PDB file of C-alpha atoms in Angstrom:
ATOM      1  CA  UNK A  27     -13.868 -38.540  -7.420  1.00  0.00           C
ATOM      2  CA  UNK A  28     -10.628 -37.126  -8.705  1.00  0.00           C
ATOM      3  CA  UNK A  29      -9.053 -34.161  -6.940  1.00  0.00           C
ATOM      4  CA  UNK A  30      -6.657 -31.455  -8.067  1.00  0.00           C
ATOM      5  CA  UNK A  31      -3.578 -30.522  -6.045  1.00  0.00           C
ATOM      6  CA  UNK A  32      -3.698 -26.998  -4.681  1.00  0.00           C
ATOM      7  CA  UNK A  33      -1.899 -24.313  -6.666  1.00  0.00           C
ATOM      8  CA  UNK A  34       1.478 -23.351  -5.252  1.00  0.00           C
ATOM      9  CA  UNK A  35       1.342 -20.219  -3.125  1.00  0.00           C
ATOM     10  CA  UNK A  36       2.741 -17.109  -4.777  1.00  0.00           C
ATOM     11  CA  UNK A  37       6.004 -15.616  -3.554  1.00  0.00           C
ATOM     12  CA  UNK A  38       5.177 -13.387  -0.558  1.00  0.00           C
ATOM     13  CA  UNK A  39       1.796 -15.086  -0.156  1.00  0.00           C
ATOM     14  CA  UNK A  40      -0.075 -18.207   0.877  1.00  0.00           C
ATOM     15  CA  UNK A  41      -2.928 -20.355  -0.441  1.00  0.00           C
ATOM     16  CA  UNK A  42      -5.666 -21.775   1.821  1.00  0.00           C
ATOM     17  CA  UNK A  43      -6.354 -24.579   2.298  1.00  0.00           C
ATOM     18  CA  UNK A  44      -2.629 -25.275   2.138  1.00  0.00           C
ATOM     19  CA  UNK A  45      -1.444 -28.650   0.851  1.00  0.00           C
ATOM     20  CA  UNK A  46      -4.982 -30.028   0.460  1.00  0.00           C
ATOM     21  CA  UNK A  47      -6.287 -31.495  -2.809  1.00  0.00           C
ATOM     22  CA  UNK A  48      -9.388 -29.754  -4.154  1.00  0.00           C
ATOM     23  CA  UNK A  49     -12.384 -31.290  -5.955  1.00  0.00           C
ATOM     24  CA  UNK A  50     -14.049 -29.632  -8.957  1.00  0.00           C
ATOM     25  CA  UNK A  51     -16.133 -26.722  -7.696  1.00  0.00           C
ATOM     26  CA  UNK A  52     -13.864 -26.296  -4.675  1.00  0.00           C
ATOM     27  CA  UNK A  53     -11.892 -23.148  -4.193  1.00  0.00           C
ATOM     28  CA  UNK A  54      -8.554 -21.958  -2.943  1.00  0.00           C
ATOM     29  CA  UNK A  55      -8.122 -18.519  -1.373  1.00  0.00           C
ATOM     30  CA  UNK A  56      -4.883 -16.621  -1.889  1.00  0.00           C
ATOM     31  CA  UNK A  57      -3.650 -14.015   0.575  1.00  0.00           C
ATOM     32  CA  UNK A  58      -0.526 -11.908   0.389  1.00  0.00           C
ATOM     33  CA  UNK A  59       1.920 -11.373   3.230  1.00  0.00           C
ATOM     34  CA  UNK A  60       1.979  -8.143   5.232  1.00  0.00           C
ATOM     35  CA  UNK A  61       3.241  -5.297   3.040  1.00  0.00           C
ATOM     36  CA  UNK A  62       2.126  -7.009  -0.195  1.00  0.00           C
ATOM     37  CA  UNK A  63      -1.092  -7.049  -2.232  1.00  0.00           C
ATOM     38  CA  UNK A  64      -2.499  -9.063  -5.122  1.00  0.00           C
ATOM     39  CA  UNK A  65      -1.643  -7.693  -8.558  1.00  0.00           C
ATOM     40  CA  UNK A  66      -4.553  -6.341 -10.593  1.00  0.00           C
ATOM     41  CA  UNK A  67      -4.540  -9.381 -12.901  1.00  0.00           C
ATOM     42  CA  UNK A  68      -4.685 -11.838  -9.970  1.00  0.00           C
ATOM     43  CA  UNK A  69      -7.729 -13.209  -8.205  1.00  0.00           C
ATOM     44  CA  UNK A  70      -8.031 -13.860  -4.482  1.00  0.00           C
ATOM     45  CA  UNK A  71     -10.129 -16.977  -5.195  1.00  0.00           C
ATOM     46  CA  UNK A  72      -9.241 -19.791  -7.622  1.00  0.00           C
ATOM     47  CA  UNK A  73     -11.963 -22.357  -8.405  1.00  0.00           C
ATOM     48  CA  UNK A  74     -11.143 -25.914  -9.460  1.00  0.00           C
ATOM     49  CA  UNK A  75     -12.948 -26.538 -12.764  1.00  0.00           C
ATOM     50  CA  UNK A  76     -14.388 -29.850 -14.012  1.00  0.00           C
ATOM     51  CA  UNK A  77     -11.312 -30.113 -16.259  1.00  0.00           C
ATOM     52  CA  UNK A  78      -9.130 -30.203 -13.099  1.00  0.00           C
ATOM     53  CA  UNK A  79      -7.482 -26.866 -13.717  1.00  0.00           C
ATOM     54  CA  UNK A  80      -7.985 -23.646 -11.791  1.00  0.00           C
ATOM     55  CA  UNK A  81      -9.830 -20.734 -13.361  1.00  0.00           C
ATOM     56  CA  UNK A  82      -7.049 -18.445 -12.074  1.00  0.00           C
ATOM     57  CA  UNK A  83      -3.973 -20.673 -12.162  1.00  0.00           C
ATOM     58  CA  UNK A  84      -1.524 -18.065 -10.857  1.00  0.00           C
ATOM     59  CA  UNK A  85      -1.791 -15.312  -8.329  1.00  0.00           C
ATOM     60  CA  UNK A  86       0.975 -12.783  -7.809  1.00  0.00           C
ATOM     61  CA  UNK A  87       1.746 -10.561  -4.845  1.00  0.00           C
ATOM     62  CA  UNK A  88       3.462  -7.207  -5.283  1.00  0.00           C
ATOM     63  CA  UNK A  89       4.767  -4.716  -2.717  1.00  0.00           C
ATOM     64  CA  UNK A  90       2.098  -2.321  -1.453  1.00  0.00           C
ATOM     65  CA  UNK A  91       2.764   1.270  -2.468  1.00  0.00           C
ATOM     66  CA  UNK A  92       4.518   3.209   0.280  1.00  0.00           C
ATOM     67  CA  UNK A  93       5.609   6.802   0.570  1.00  0.00           C
ATOM     68  CA  UNK A  94       9.139   7.607   1.728  1.00  0.00           C
ATOM     69  CA  UNK A  95       9.575   9.582   4.947  1.00  0.00           C
ATOM     70  CA  UNK A  96       8.136  13.071   4.445  1.00  0.00           C
ATOM     71  CA  UNK A  97      10.693  15.848   4.046  1.00  0.00           C
ATOM     72  CA  UNK A  98       9.769  18.692   6.415  1.00  0.00           C
ATOM     73  CA  UNK A  99      10.032  22.269   5.208  1.00  0.00           C
ATOM     74  CA  UNK A 100      12.969  24.451   6.134  1.00  0.00           C
ATOM     75  CA  UNK A 101      11.927  26.315   9.304  1.00  0.00           C
ATOM     76  CA  UNK A 102       9.257  23.707   9.991  1.00  0.00           C
ATOM     77  CA  UNK A 103       8.474  20.160  11.029  1.00  0.00           C
ATOM     78  CA  UNK A 104       6.452  17.170   9.858  1.00  0.00           C
ATOM     79  CA  UNK A 105       4.757  14.569  12.044  1.00  0.00           C
ATOM     80  CA  UNK A 106       5.138  11.644  11.971  1.00  0.00           C
ATOM     81  CA  UNK A 107       8.775  12.147  11.047  1.00  0.00           C
ATOM     82  CA  UNK A 108      11.187   9.673   9.506  1.00  0.00           C
ATOM     83  CA  UNK A 109       8.632   6.911   8.786  1.00  0.00           C
ATOM     84  CA  UNK A 110       7.611   5.192   5.577  1.00  0.00           C
ATOM     85  CA  UNK A 111       3.837   5.576   5.231  1.00  0.00           C
ATOM     86  CA  UNK A 112       1.024   3.606   3.585  1.00  0.00           C
ATOM     87  CA  UNK A 113      -1.545   4.896   1.109  1.00  0.00           C
ATOM     88  CA  UNK A 114      -4.008   7.145   2.949  1.00  0.00           C
ATOM     89  CA  UNK A 115      -1.668   7.913   5.856  1.00  0.00           C
ATOM     90  CA  UNK A 116      -1.299  11.614   6.598  1.00  0.00           C
ATOM     91  CA  UNK A 117       1.482  13.904   7.746  1.00  0.00           C
ATOM     92  CA  UNK A 118       0.920  17.147   9.679  1.00  0.00           C
ATOM     93  CA  UNK A 119       3.132  20.047   8.650  1.00  0.00           C
ATOM     94  CA  UNK A 120       3.886  22.973  10.964  1.00  0.00           C
ATOM     95  CA  UNK A 121       6.198  25.958  10.906  1.00  0.00           C
ATOM     96  CA  UNK A 122       8.388  27.124  13.757  1.00  0.00           C
ATOM     97  CA  UNK A 123       7.444  30.342  15.608  1.00  0.00           C
ATOM     98  CA  UNK A 124       7.819  33.405  13.415  1.00  0.00           C
ATOM     99  CA  UNK A 125       6.940  31.464  10.243  1.00  0.00           C
ATOM    100  CA  UNK A 126       3.740  30.354   8.501  1.00  0.00           C
ATOM    101  CA  UNK A 127       2.901  27.943   5.687  1.00  0.00           C
ATOM    102  CA  UNK A 128       2.883  29.508   2.226  1.00  0.00           C
ATOM    103  CA  UNK A 129      -0.447  29.760   0.378  1.00  0.00           C
ATOM    104  CA  UNK A 130       0.541  26.906  -1.913  1.00  0.00           C
ATOM    105  CA  UNK A 131       1.397  24.615   1.002  1.00  0.00           C
ATOM    106  CA  UNK A 132      -0.976  22.453   2.994  1.00  0.00           C
ATOM    107  CA  UNK A 133      -0.887  21.658   6.730  1.00  0.00           C
ATOM    108  CA  UNK A 134      -1.764  18.042   5.835  1.00  0.00           C
ATOM    109  CA  UNK A 135      -0.066  15.841   3.224  1.00  0.00           C
ATOM    110  CA  UNK A 136      -1.567  12.464   2.281  1.00  0.00           C
ATOM    111  CA  UNK A 137       0.331   9.465   0.916  1.00  0.00           C
ATOM    112  CA  UNK A 138      -1.302   8.727  -2.453  1.00  0.00           C
ATOM    113  CA  UNK A 139       0.815   5.783  -3.593  1.00  0.00           C
ATOM    114  CA  UNK A 140       4.519   6.277  -3.970  1.00  0.00           C
ATOM    115  CA  UNK A 141       4.303  10.042  -3.323  1.00  0.00           C
ATOM    116  CA  UNK A 142       2.402  12.730  -1.365  1.00  0.00           C
ATOM    117  CA  UNK A 143      -0.355  15.006  -2.632  1.00  0.00           C
ATOM    118  CA  UNK A 144       1.518  18.065  -1.244  1.00  0.00           C
ATOM    119  CA  UNK A 145       5.189  17.059  -1.489  1.00  0.00           C
ATOM    120  CA  UNK A 146       7.059  20.347  -0.998  1.00  0.00           C
ATOM    121  CA  UNK A 147       5.678  22.627   1.732  1.00  0.00           C
ATOM    122  CA  UNK A 148       7.269  26.005   2.383  1.00  0.00           C
ATOM    123  CA  UNK A 149       7.431  28.038   5.568  1.00  0.00           C
ATOM    124  CA  UNK A 150       7.667  31.782   5.036  1.00  0.00           C
ATOM    125  CA  UNK A 151       8.641  34.435   7.585  1.00  0.00           C
ATOM    126  CA  UNK A 152       5.709  36.204   9.231  1.00  0.00           C
ATOM    127  CA  UNK A 153       5.412  39.814   8.084  1.00  0.00           C
ATOM    128  CA  UNK A 154       6.676  42.400  10.543  1.00  0.00           C
ATOM    129  CA  UNK A 155       6.237  46.125  10.786  1.00  0.00           C
ATOM    130  CA  UNK A 156       9.236  48.086   9.509  1.00  0.00           C
TER     131      UNK A 156
END
């Protein structure tokens, strides 16, 4: 029986089984390298058809969305600080003594893709008696 060579792995990815010819009905699994994901028009599995072509001839890997390091508020801090974060990662925001988060700010900011759900927190001075 005739076999089909495996599709080339995408940039920033690999195809398994690697370098092995595939018979009709056989499949190749594509995985992306760390920090990359399959594009929405790619499939993780390509099946060799009876016509000796793959049903998904090309898979593409793209960078995973990441949020830049979170900018802490003036008179406050953010933790973790100075790190690029993945989707779903959270940052805790606090204010230094004598300050509190404004009503429009949140003590937690979540990375939602390339940005945060609460990107600009504000620390306001605590009220004091005159």
